[in-house]
Coordinates of C-alpha atoms in Angstrom, one line a residue:
M1 CA -165.3 87.4 -31.0
Q2 CA -164.6 85.9 -27.6
A3 CA -161.1 84.9 -28.6
T4 CA -160.4 88.4 -29.9
A5 CA -161.7 90.0 -26.7
N6 CA -159.5 87.7 -24.6
E7 CA -156.4 88.5 -26.6
A8 CA -157.2 92.2 -26.2
I9 CA -157.6 91.9 -22.5
L10 CA -154.4 89.9 -22.2
G11 CA -152.5 92.4 -24.3
L12 CA -153.7 95.3 -22.2
S13 CA -153.0 93.6 -18.9
G14 CA -149.5 92.6 -20.1
R15 CA -148.8 96.2 -21.2
L16 CA -150.0 97.6 -17.9
I17 CA -147.9 95.1 -16.0
W18 CA -144.9 96.0 -18.1
L19 CA -145.3 99.8 -17.5
S20 CA -145.9 99.2 -13.8
L21 CA -142.7 97.2 -13.4
L22 CA -140.7 99.8 -15.3
H23 CA -142.0 102.7 -13.2
A24 CA -141.7 100.6 -9.9
T25 CA -138.0 100.2 -10.7
W26 CA -137.1 103.8 -10.7
L27 CA -139.8 104.8 -8.1
G28 CA -138.6 102.3 -5.6
L29 CA -135.0 103.3 -6.0
L30 CA -136.0 107.0 -5.6
A31 CA -138.1 106.3 -2.5
A32 CA -135.4 104.2 -0.8
A33 CA -132.7 106.8 -1.6
A34 CA -134.9 109.6 -0.2
V35 CA -135.6 107.7 3.0
A36 CA -131.9 106.7 3.5
T37 CA -130.9 110.3 2.9
A38 CA -133.4 111.6 5.5
F39 CA -132.2 109.0 8.0
Q40 CA -128.6 110.2 7.5
A41 CA -129.5 113.9 7.5
W42 CA -131.5 113.7 10.7
P43 CA -130.0 111.0 12.9
G44 CA -132.2 112.1 15.9
L45 CA -135.4 111.0 14.2
S46 CA -137.6 108.8 16.4
H47 CA -138.2 105.2 15.6
R48 CA -141.9 106.0 15.0
A49 CA -141.0 108.6 12.4
R50 CA -138.6 106.3 10.7
H51 CA -141.2 103.5 10.7
D52 CA -143.8 105.8 9.2
A53 CA -141.3 107.1 6.6
S54 CA -140.5 103.6 5.5
L55 CA -144.2 102.6 5.4
V56 CA -145.1 105.7 3.3
A57 CA -142.3 105.0 0.9
L58 CA -143.5 101.4 0.3
V59 CA -147.1 102.6 -0.2
V60 CA -145.9 105.3 -2.7
V61 CA -144.1 102.7 -4.7
V62 CA -147.0 100.2 -4.7
L63 CA -149.6 102.7 -5.6
G64 CA -147.5 105.1 -7.7
A65 CA -146.1 102.7 -10.2
P66 CA -149.5 101.3 -11.5
T67 CA -151.0 104.8 -11.4
I68 CA -148.2 106.2 -13.6
G69 CA -148.4 103.2 -15.9
I70 CA -152.2 103.6 -16.3
A71 CA -151.9 107.4 -16.8
Q72 CA -149.2 106.9 -19.5
H73 CA -151.3 104.3 -21.3
A74 CA -154.3 106.6 -21.2
A75 CA -152.2 109.4 -22.5
G76 CA -151.0 107.2 -25.4
L77 CA -154.6 106.4 -26.3
S78 CA -155.6 110.0 -26.4
R79 CA -152.6 110.8 -28.5
G80 CA -153.5 108.0 -30.8
G81 CA -156.8 109.6 -31.6
E82 CA -155.1 112.7 -32.8
A83 CA -152.2 111.0 -34.6
D84 CA -153.8 110.8 -38.0
D85 CA -154.8 114.5 -38.1
A86 CA -151.4 115.5 -36.9
A87 CA -149.7 113.4 -39.5
V88 CA -151.7 114.8 -42.3
S89 CA -151.1 118.4 -41.1
A90 CA -147.4 117.6 -40.9
V91 CA -147.4 116.3 -44.4
V92 CA -149.2 119.3 -45.8
A93 CA -146.9 121.6 -43.9
L94 CA -143.8 119.9 -45.2
R95 CA -145.2 120.0 -48.8
A96 CA -145.9 123.7 -48.4
A97 CA -142.4 124.4 -47.1
E98 CA -141.0 122.4 -50.0
Q99 CA -142.9 124.5 -52.5
D100 CA -141.9 127.7 -50.8
R101 CA -138.3 126.6 -50.8
T102 CA -138.6 125.8 -54.5
R103 CA -140.0 129.3 -55.3
R104 CA -137.5 131.1 -53.1
P105 CA -134.3 129.1 -52.7
G106 CA -132.1 131.9 -51.6
P107 CA -133.8 133.1 -48.4
E108 CA -134.7 129.5 -47.4
V109 CA -131.1 128.4 -47.7
A110 CA -130.1 131.3 -45.5
R111 CA -132.7 130.5 -42.9
N112 CA -131.6 126.9 -42.8
A113 CA -128.0 128.0 -42.4
E114 CA -128.9 130.2 -39.5
T115 CA -130.9 127.5 -37.7
P116 CA -128.7 126.0 -34.9
S117 CA -128.4 122.2 -34.9
L118 CA -128.5 120.1 -31.8
P119 CA -125.2 119.5 -30.1
S120 CA -123.6 116.2 -31.1
S121 CA -123.6 115.0 -27.4
L122 CA -127.4 115.5 -27.2
E123 CA -127.9 113.7 -30.5
A124 CA -125.8 110.8 -29.3
A125 CA -127.7 110.7 -26.0
S126 CA -131.0 110.7 -27.9
A127 CA -129.9 108.0 -30.2
L128 CA -128.7 105.9 -27.3
L129 CA -132.0 106.4 -25.5
R130 CA -133.9 105.3 -28.6
R131 CA -131.8 102.2 -28.9
A132 CA -132.2 101.4 -25.2
A133 CA -136.0 101.9 -25.4
A134 CA -136.2 99.6 -28.5
V135 CA -134.2 96.9 -26.7
M136 CA -136.4 97.2 -23.7
S137 CA -139.6 97.0 -25.8
R138 CA -138.3 93.8 -27.5
A139 CA -137.5 92.3 -24.1
Q140 CA -141.0 92.9 -22.8
P141 CA -142.4 89.4 -23.4
V142 CA -139.4 87.7 -21.8
V143 CA -139.3 90.1 -18.8
V144 CA -143.0 89.8 -18.1
T145 CA -142.9 86.0 -18.4
A146 CA -139.9 85.8 -16.0
W147 CA -141.6 88.2 -13.6
S148 CA -144.8 86.1 -13.7
L149 CA -142.8 82.9 -12.9
G150 CA -141.0 84.7 -10.0
V151 CA -144.3 86.0 -8.6
L152 CA -145.7 82.5 -8.8
G153 CA -142.8 81.1 -6.9
M154 CA -142.9 83.8 -4.2
A155 CA -146.6 83.4 -3.8
S156 CA -146.2 79.7 -3.4
V157 CA -143.6 80.3 -0.6
L158 CA -146.1 82.7 1.1
A159 CA -148.9 80.2 0.8
M160 CA -146.8 77.5 2.3
A161 CA -145.8 79.8 5.2
M162 CA -149.4 80.6 5.9
R163 CA -150.2 76.9 5.9
A164 CA -147.3 76.2 8.3
A165 CA -148.6 79.0 10.6
R166 CA -151.9 77.1 10.9
R167 CA -150.0 73.9 11.7
L168 CA -148.0 75.8 14.4
R169 CA -151.2 77.0 15.9
R170 CA -152.8 73.5 15.9
S171 CA -149.7 71.9 17.4
S172 CA -149.5 74.4 20.3
T173 CA -151.3 74.2 23.6
A174 CA -153.2 76.9 25.5
A175 CA -151.3 78.8 28.1
G176 CA -151.9 78.4 31.8
A177 CA -154.4 80.4 33.7
R178 CA -151.7 82.6 35.3
V179 CA -150.4 83.7 31.9
Q180 CA -153.9 84.2 30.6
A181 CA -154.8 86.5 33.5
R182 CA -151.7 88.6 32.9
A183 CA -152.5 88.9 29.2
T184 CA -156.1 90.0 30.0
R185 CA -154.9 92.7 32.4
L186 CA -152.4 94.0 29.8
C187 CA -155.1 94.0 27.1
R188 CA -157.3 96.1 29.3
L189 CA -154.5 98.6 29.8
L190 CA -153.6 98.7 26.1
R191 CA -157.3 99.0 25.2
V192 CA -157.0 96.1 22.7
G193 CA -160.5 95.4 21.4
R194 CA -160.1 91.7 20.8
A195 CA -157.4 90.1 22.9
P196 CA -155.3 87.5 21.0
E197 CA -155.2 84.0 22.3
I198 CA -152.1 83.0 24.3
R199 CA -150.6 79.6 23.3
V200 CA -147.4 77.7 24.1
H201 CA -145.3 75.9 21.6
A202 CA -142.7 73.4 22.7
T203 CA -140.0 73.9 20.0
L204 CA -140.5 77.6 19.1
A205 CA -137.3 79.7 19.3
E206 CA -138.8 83.1 20.4
P207 CA -142.1 84.7 21.0
C208 CA -144.1 85.9 18.1
L209 CA -147.5 87.2 17.0
C210 CA -148.7 84.7 14.4
G211 CA -151.6 85.0 12.0
A212 CA -153.3 87.8 10.1
I213 CA -157.0 87.4 10.5
R214 CA -157.1 85.9 14.0
P215 CA -153.6 86.4 15.4
V216 CA -152.4 84.4 18.4
I217 CA -149.4 85.0 20.6
L218 CA -147.0 81.9 20.6
L219 CA -144.6 81.6 23.5
P220 CA -141.6 79.2 23.6
G221 CA -142.3 76.4 26.1
R222 CA -138.8 76.1 27.5
W223 CA -138.4 79.9 27.9
L224 CA -141.8 80.2 29.7
A225 CA -140.9 77.4 32.1
E226 CA -137.9 79.4 33.3
A227 CA -139.1 83.0 32.9
G228 CA -140.1 85.2 35.9
P229 CA -143.4 87.1 36.2
Q230 CA -141.8 90.4 35.2
S231 CA -140.2 88.9 32.1
V232 CA -143.5 87.3 31.1
D233 CA -145.3 90.6 31.5
A234 CA -142.7 92.4 29.5
V235 CA -142.8 89.9 26.6
L236 CA -146.7 89.8 26.6
A237 CA -146.8 93.6 26.6
H238 CA -144.4 93.7 23.6
E239 CA -146.5 91.2 21.6
L240 CA -149.8 92.9 22.6
A241 CA -148.3 96.2 21.4
H242 CA -147.9 94.6 18.0
A243 CA -151.5 93.6 18.1
R244 CA -152.6 97.1 19.2
R245 CA -150.6 98.7 16.3
A246 CA -152.0 96.1 13.8
D247 CA -148.5 95.2 12.9
H248 CA -149.6 91.7 11.8
L249 CA -151.6 93.3 9.0
V250 CA -148.8 95.6 7.9
N251 CA -146.4 92.6 7.9
L252 CA -148.8 90.7 5.6
L253 CA -148.9 93.7 3.3
Q254 CA -145.1 93.8 3.3
R255 CA -145.1 90.1 2.3
L256 CA -147.4 90.8 -0.6
I257 CA -145.2 93.8 -1.7
E258 CA -142.1 91.6 -1.5
T259 CA -143.9 89.0 -3.6
W260 CA -144.8 91.6 -6.3
L261 CA -141.4 93.4 -6.3
F262 CA -139.2 90.4 -5.4
F263 CA -136.5 91.6 -7.8
H264 CA -136.1 95.1 -6.3
P265 CA -133.3 95.4 -3.7
A266 CA -134.4 98.9 -2.7
V267 CA -137.9 97.6 -1.8
H268 CA -136.4 94.9 0.3
W269 CA -134.2 97.5 2.1
L270 CA -137.4 99.6 2.9
S271 CA -139.1 96.5 4.1
R272 CA -136.2 95.5 6.4
S273 CA -136.1 99.1 7.8
L274 CA -139.8 98.9 8.5
R275 CA -139.5 95.7 10.4
R276 CA -136.5 96.9 12.4
H277 CA -138.2 100.1 13.6
R278 CA -141.5 98.3 14.2
E279 CA -139.7 96.3 16.9
F280 CA -138.4 99.5 18.5
C281 CA -141.9 101.0 18.5
A282 CA -143.4 97.9 20.1
D283 CA -140.6 98.0 22.8
A284 CA -141.3 101.7 23.5
L285 CA -145.1 101.0 23.9
A286 CA -144.4 97.9 26.1
V287 CA -142.1 100.0 28.4
R288 CA -144.7 102.7 28.7
L289 CA -147.2 100.1 29.7
T290 CA -145.2 98.1 32.2
G291 CA -142.9 101.0 33.3
D292 CA -139.9 98.5 33.6
A293 CA -137.4 98.8 30.7
L294 CA -134.9 96.6 32.5
A295 CA -137.4 93.7 32.8
L296 CA -137.9 93.8 29.0
A297 CA -134.1 93.9 28.4
R298 CA -133.6 90.9 30.6
A299 CA -136.4 89.0 28.9
L300 CA -134.8 89.8 25.5
E301 CA -131.5 88.6 26.8
S302 CA -133.0 85.3 28.0
V303 CA -134.6 84.8 24.6
A304 CA -131.3 85.5 22.8
L305 CA -129.5 83.0 25.0
R306 CA -131.9 80.2 24.0
R307 CA -131.6 81.0 20.2
P308 CA -129.8 78.6 17.9
V309 CA -126.1 79.3 17.6
R310 CA -126.4 80.3 13.9
P311 CA -130.0 81.4 13.4
T312 CA -130.9 81.8 9.7
R313 CA -134.7 82.3 9.6
L314 CA -137.7 81.5 11.6
R315 CA -139.5 78.3 10.8
P316 CA -142.0 78.9 7.9
G317 CA -145.1 79.5 10.0
A318 CA -143.5 81.9 12.5
S319 CA -141.9 83.8 9.6
L320 CA -145.2 85.6 9.1
G321 CA -144.4 87.4 12.3
G322 CA -141.1 88.7 10.9
D323 CA -137.6 87.5 10.5
F324 CA -135.1 87.1 13.4
S325 CA -134.8 90.5 14.8
S326 CA -131.4 91.8 16.1
L327 CA -131.9 91.8 19.8
Y328 CA -128.6 93.6 20.8
P329 CA -129.6 97.1 19.5
R330 CA -132.9 96.7 21.2
I331 CA -131.3 95.9 24.5
Q332 CA -129.0 98.9 24.1
E333 CA -132.0 101.1 23.4
L334 CA -133.8 99.8 26.5
L335 CA -130.8 100.3 28.8
G336 CA -130.3 103.9 27.6
M337 CA -127.0 103.1 25.8
M338 CA -126.1 105.0 22.7
P339 CA -126.0 102.5 19.9
A340 CA -123.1 102.7 17.4
R341 CA -123.9 105.1 14.6
P342 CA -124.1 103.2 11.3
P343 CA -121.5 104.1 8.7
R344 CA -122.5 106.7 6.2
R345 CA -123.9 105.1 3.1
L346 CA -122.9 106.3 -0.3
W347 CA -125.5 104.3 -2.3
P348 CA -128.2 107.0 -2.1
L349 CA -125.9 109.4 -3.9
V350 CA -125.7 107.0 -6.8
A351 CA -129.4 106.0 -6.5
F352 CA -130.7 109.5 -7.3
P353 CA -129.2 109.9 -10.8
S354 CA -129.9 106.2 -11.5
A355 CA -133.5 106.7 -10.7
A356 CA -133.7 109.7 -13.0
A357 CA -132.1 107.8 -15.8
L358 CA -134.5 104.8 -15.3
A359 CA -137.5 107.2 -15.2
V360 CA -136.5 108.7 -18.5
L361 CA -136.0 105.3 -20.0
S362 CA -139.4 104.1 -18.7
V363 CA -141.2 107.0 -20.2
S364 CA -139.3 106.5 -23.5
V365 CA -140.3 102.9 -23.6
G366 CA -143.9 103.7 -23.0
A367 CA -143.9 106.5 -25.6
A368 CA -142.2 104.2 -28.1
Q369 CA -144.9 101.6 -27.7
D370 CA -147.7 104.2 -28.0
A371 CA -146.2 105.7 -31.2
S372 CA -147.0 104.0 -34.5
P373 CA -144.2 102.3 -36.4
P374 CA -142.3 104.7 -38.7
A375 CA -143.3 104.7 -42.3
R376 CA -140.9 103.8 -45.0
P377 CA -139.3 106.6 -46.9
S378 CA -141.4 107.8 -49.8
P379 CA -141.5 110.7 -52.1
Q380 CA -143.1 114.0 -50.8
P381 CA -146.9 114.0 -51.3
A382 CA -148.3 116.2 -54.0
T383 CA -151.0 118.8 -53.6
A384 CA -153.8 119.7 -56.0
A385 CA -151.8 122.8 -57.2
S386 CA -148.8 120.7 -58.1
L387 CA -150.7 118.2 -60.3
P388 CA -150.4 119.0 -64.0
A389 CA -153.5 118.9 -66.1
G390 CA -154.2 115.4 -67.4
R391 CA -151.9 113.7 -65.0
G392 CA -152.6 111.6 -61.9
P393 CA -150.6 111.3 -58.8
S394 CA -147.6 109.0 -58.5
P395 CA -148.6 105.6 -57.0
A396 CA -145.9 105.8 -54.3
A397 CA -146.9 109.4 -53.2
P398 CA -150.1 109.6 -51.2
L399 CA -152.1 112.8 -51.5
A400 CA -152.8 114.7 -48.3
I401 CA -155.1 117.3 -49.7
G402 CA -158.8 118.1 -50.0
G403 CA -160.6 118.5 -53.3
V404 CA -163.1 116.9 -55.8
Q405 CA -162.7 113.5 -57.4
I406 CA -164.9 112.0 -60.1
C407 CA -165.7 108.3 -60.3
Y408 CA -166.4 106.9 -63.7
E409 CA -168.5 103.8 -64.4
V410 CA -168.4 102.7 -68.1
R411 CA -170.5 100.0 -69.7
V412 CA -170.6 98.8 -73.3
Y413 CA -173.8 97.3 -74.9
D414 CA -173.9 95.5 -78.2
V415 CA -177.5 95.6 -79.2
D416 CA -179.2 94.3 -82.4
A417 CA -180.8 97.1 -84.4
D418 CA -184.4 95.8 -84.1
T419 CA -184.1 95.8 -80.3
W420 CA -182.7 99.3 -80.2
R421 CA -185.5 100.7 -82.4
A422 CA -188.0 99.1 -79.9
C423 CA -186.5 101.0 -77.0
D424 CA -188.1 104.1 -75.6
T425 CA -185.6 106.8 -76.5
S426 CA -187.7 109.8 -75.6
P427 CA -185.8 110.5 -72.3
L428 CA -182.6 111.0 -74.3
K429 CA -181.5 114.6 -74.6
S430 CA -179.0 115.4 -77.3
A431 CA -175.6 116.7 -76.0
G432 CA -175.3 119.0 -79.0
E433 CA -171.5 119.4 -78.8
G434 CA -170.3 116.2 -80.3
R435 CA -169.1 115.1 -83.7
G436 CA -168.7 111.7 -85.4
S437 CA -171.5 109.9 -83.6
Q438 CA -174.5 110.5 -81.5
G439 CA -174.4 111.5 -77.8
W440 CA -177.2 112.0 -75.3
V441 CA -177.7 112.8 -71.6
V442 CA -180.2 110.7 -69.8
D443 CA -181.4 110.8 -66.2
S444 CA -181.6 107.7 -64.0
Q445 CA -185.3 107.1 -64.5
G446 CA -185.1 107.3 -68.2
L447 CA -182.0 105.1 -68.2
V448 CA -184.0 102.4 -66.4
G449 CA -186.7 102.5 -69.1
I450 CA -184.1 102.2 -71.9
L451 CA -182.1 99.3 -70.3
K452 CA -185.1 97.3 -69.1
P453 CA -185.8 95.8 -72.6
L454 CA -182.2 94.9 -73.0
V455 CA -182.0 92.7 -69.9
G456 CA -183.8 89.7 -71.2
D457 CA -182.7 90.0 -74.8
T458 CA -180.6 87.0 -75.9
W459 CA -178.9 89.1 -78.6
V460 CA -177.5 91.7 -76.2
Q461 CA -173.9 91.5 -74.9
T462 CA -172.8 93.7 -72.0
L463 CA -169.2 94.6 -71.1
Q464 CA -168.5 96.2 -67.7
Y465 CA -165.3 98.3 -67.3
P466 CA -163.8 98.5 -63.8
K467 CA -164.6 101.8 -62.0
V468 CA -161.9 104.5 -62.2
T469 CA -161.6 107.5 -59.9
A470 CA -159.7 110.6 -61.0
F471 CA -159.1 114.1 -59.7
E472 CA -161.1 116.9 -61.2
G473 CA -159.4 118.0 -64.4
S474 CA -157.4 114.7 -64.7
T475 CA -158.0 112.3 -67.5
A476 CA -159.2 108.7 -66.9
T477 CA -158.4 106.4 -69.8
F478 CA -160.2 103.1 -70.5
R479 CA -158.3 100.9 -73.0
S480 CA -159.0 97.4 -74.3
G481 CA -156.7 94.8 -72.7
L482 CA -155.0 92.7 -75.2
R483 CA -155.0 94.4 -78.6
G484 CA -155.1 98.0 -77.4
A485 CA -157.4 99.1 -80.2
E486 CA -160.3 100.6 -78.2
K487 CA -159.7 103.7 -76.2
L488 CA -161.9 106.0 -74.2
D489 CA -160.7 109.2 -72.5
L490 CA -162.8 111.0 -70.0
T491 CA -162.1 114.3 -68.3
G492 CA -164.5 115.8 -65.8
A493 CA -164.9 119.1 -64.0
A494 CA -167.5 119.8 -61.2
T495 CA -169.9 122.6 -61.9
S496 CA -173.0 123.9 -60.3
G497 CA -175.1 122.1 -62.9
G498 CA -173.4 118.8 -62.5
I499 CA -170.2 117.4 -64.1
R500 CA -168.8 119.0 -67.2
L501 CA -167.7 115.8 -69.1
S502 CA -165.3 115.8 -72.0
V503 CA -165.4 112.5 -74.0
Q504 CA -163.0 111.2 -76.7
L505 CA -163.8 107.7 -77.9
L506 CA -162.1 105.5 -80.6
S507 CA -163.4 102.0 -81.3
P508 CA -162.7 99.5 -84.1
L509 CA -166.1 97.8 -83.2
R510 CA -164.3 94.6 -82.2
T511 CA -164.6 92.8 -78.9
Q512 CA -161.6 92.2 -76.8
D513 CA -160.7 89.5 -74.3
G514 CA -160.2 92.1 -71.5
I515 CA -160.1 95.8 -70.8
D516 CA -158.0 98.0 -68.5
G517 CA -159.1 101.2 -66.8
R518 CA -156.4 103.4 -65.3
L519 CA -155.3 106.9 -64.7
I520 CA -152.9 108.4 -67.2
G521 CA -149.4 108.5 -65.8
D522 CA -150.1 105.7 -63.3
P523 CA -147.8 102.8 -64.4
S524 CA -148.5 100.9 -61.2
R525 CA -151.9 99.8 -62.4
S526 CA -150.9 98.5 -65.8
A527 CA -152.2 95.0 -65.0
S528 CA -155.7 94.4 -66.1
P529 CA -158.2 94.0 -63.2
P530 CA -161.0 91.4 -63.6
V531 CA -163.9 92.5 -65.8
E532 CA -167.4 91.3 -65.9
V533 CA -168.7 90.1 -69.3
R534 CA -172.2 89.0 -69.6
G535 CA -173.9 87.7 -72.7
N536 CA -177.1 85.9 -73.6
K537 CA -177.0 83.9 -76.8
P538 CA -179.7 82.0 -78.6
A539 CA -179.7 78.4 -77.4
D540 CA -178.5 75.7 -79.8
P541 CA -180.8 72.7 -79.6
G542 CA -178.0 70.4 -80.6
R543 CA -175.5 71.6 -78.0
S544 CA -175.7 72.3 -74.3
E545 CA -172.8 74.8 -73.9
I546 CA -173.0 78.5 -74.8
A547 CA -170.6 79.7 -77.5
S548 CA -169.0 83.1 -77.5
D549 CA -169.7 85.9 -80.0
T550 CA -167.4 86.9 -82.8
I551 CA -167.6 90.4 -84.3
Q552 CA -166.7 90.7 -87.9
A553 CA -165.6 94.1 -88.9
P554 CA -162.9 95.4 -91.2
E555 CA -159.7 96.5 -89.4
E556 CA -159.9 100.0 -90.9
S557 CA -163.5 100.4 -89.9
K558 CA -163.4 102.7 -86.9
A559 CA -166.0 104.8 -85.2
Q560 CA -165.0 107.9 -83.3
Y561 CA -166.8 110.3 -81.0
Q562 CA -165.4 113.5 -79.5
G563 CA -167.6 115.9 -77.6
K564 CA -168.6 117.6 -74.3
A565 CA -171.7 117.6 -72.2
T566 CA -172.9 118.7 -68.8
V567 CA -174.2 115.7 -66.9
P568 CA -176.4 116.5 -63.9
A569 CA -176.1 114.6 -60.7
G570 CA -177.5 111.1 -61.0
S571 CA -177.6 111.2 -64.8
S572 CA -175.5 109.4 -67.4
F573 CA -174.0 110.1 -70.8
L574 CA -174.8 107.7 -73.7
V575 CA -172.9 107.4 -77.0
C576 CA -174.0 105.4 -80.0
L577 CA -171.1 104.4 -82.2
G578 CA -173.2 103.4 -85.2
D579 CA -174.0 100.2 -87.0
F580 CA -171.8 97.1 -87.4
T581 CA -172.3 93.4 -88.1
R582 CA -171.9 90.6 -85.6
E583 CA -171.8 86.9 -86.5
I584 CA -173.5 84.7 -84.0
R585 CA -173.5 80.9 -84.9
G586 CA -173.1 81.6 -88.5
A587 CA -175.9 84.3 -88.6
K588 CA -175.0 87.9 -89.4
V589 CA -176.8 90.3 -87.0
A590 CA -177.0 94.0 -87.6
S591 CA -176.1 95.7 -84.3
K592 CA -175.3 99.0 -82.6
R593 CA -172.7 99.6 -80.0
L594 CA -173.7 101.8 -77.1
V595 CA -171.2 103.2 -74.6
L596 CA -172.7 104.4 -71.3
V597 CA -170.7 106.7 -69.0
T598 CA -172.0 107.4 -65.4
P599 CA -169.9 110.0 -63.6
Q600 CA -170.2 110.5 -59.9
R601 CA -168.8 113.4 -57.9
I602 CA -166.8 112.6 -54.7
E603 CA -166.1 115.4 -52.3
M604 CA -162.7 115.1 -50.5
Q605 CA -162.4 116.5 -47.0
P606 CA -159.4 118.8 -46.5
G607 CA -156.5 116.9 -45.1
M608 CA -157.6 113.4 -46.2
E609 CA -154.9 111.1 -47.4
I610 CA -155.3 108.9 -50.4
G611 CA -153.0 107.0 -52.6
W612 CA -152.4 103.7 -54.5
P613 CA -152.2 101.0 -53.4
P614 CA -154.7 101.7 -50.7
R615 CA -153.5 101.3 -47.1
P616 CA -154.8 98.4 -45.1

């Protein structure tokens, strides 16, 4: 049970991850294209508006993709509950249409001729979409596995960066009292609730706000030794502005998003845009605090001059504060210079239709996984009206109808004459409509009284036929297995008083090695199912094993019964085929053969689907 539950949880989580990745692909592309289009359409947008737009786009992708995936999965579950009823209704409707077309071929052909067909282009697109969805569904295990490995690798890099940040902090030293006093004053002006600690690192390339829970401001040692008071104030105001805006937490969220969607270039573009405009926003807040834009521009220039010639990335610990920022546009912005307008991008024009196509594909893949696999082609199901009397349904054609079925249970008893005369036959009620032998109707309580003496009798042999279920009005045939001599035909019809049973029985009074019960016209069940044969024989003092019976009867000696009877619910029909002689261990025993038929009515609900072989 625990293993099954674990497999179900893993399967559900894998499916939700797959759907989330599919929807994140087109949703991220759509969000990035919308933001890029807005930036190009309104070039005068402020850096704060651009920052907020990029942040909102990332949040929409992160929250929207799993939400859509969960909603699609839930919709698939709700559709699955109604799938069986819808399928049955569709089968019944198709069968009704088939019968209507058979009765009136002319008008139906005309209506079909007037029905417009789908254009070939739409059919080709639909077929292409189905093939793509099938390929994507088959690729799900590989894609989810590769994504899991990629996320594991990116998470490892992030964990190493956080560990390196702690090493940077431990290897740094506390700033001097002059720098601490300036930071305290600026914190008071910015209304920063908890002032970050100011520390100095000897080999750091540029200032940064490091850490997520308890951030610290790290200042390069060589730059601090040469910087003037105004430059120090400007740099401290910039880093404290990041702390005031909680940019260190937003940056950590970006790292987590980049870890989850490491494969998505549009998400990385949004993240880079967010970091770029974050620096502009912090510059604007620092200038508003100090009132000296030129001092911040000179401080940025001095930091840029001390950078490596070919900077690639910050060292792992400092990378949590962001990548190397482009200082030249920031200096231009601070000096009031108009930065060069970036060239007009064409990728958003391609991204919109690509996102739409990916959205359709994602929905199709989810719907294809929700739908049950298509059934193999089979003949049209039959209805009760289309079944001829005395015939059963084809084994390959399930029935999607409602109606009455009758289950027949048949047992044969070979009883010695003395035991039969000792039985209480008073509950037996004569059928009154038979010929050839005797037939009675007996209720369940009376049947128990009759069969109870036979249970412990060593001279009684019992033969149990397999149960057979037939539609009302159809004929169920029980035939002996190997020689085919014994035959019993039962036809039942439900009435208010019980089951109107028609019995036709032919027996040579000879035991057979096996028997076969089947519906007439059902060739798929020609093989004999196992039968239960029980016999109690007189023990032989000289031998330990039990020998089988042998019935001696002339080949032409046949007993027949043909009649009708109304069997109430819970009652049975008993036929006595007369006397015959059995030979048991050399002794001839006068016996009677009794055939007991117990019919049971089964009410089918409208729309139920049945057939043979039964579905798993």
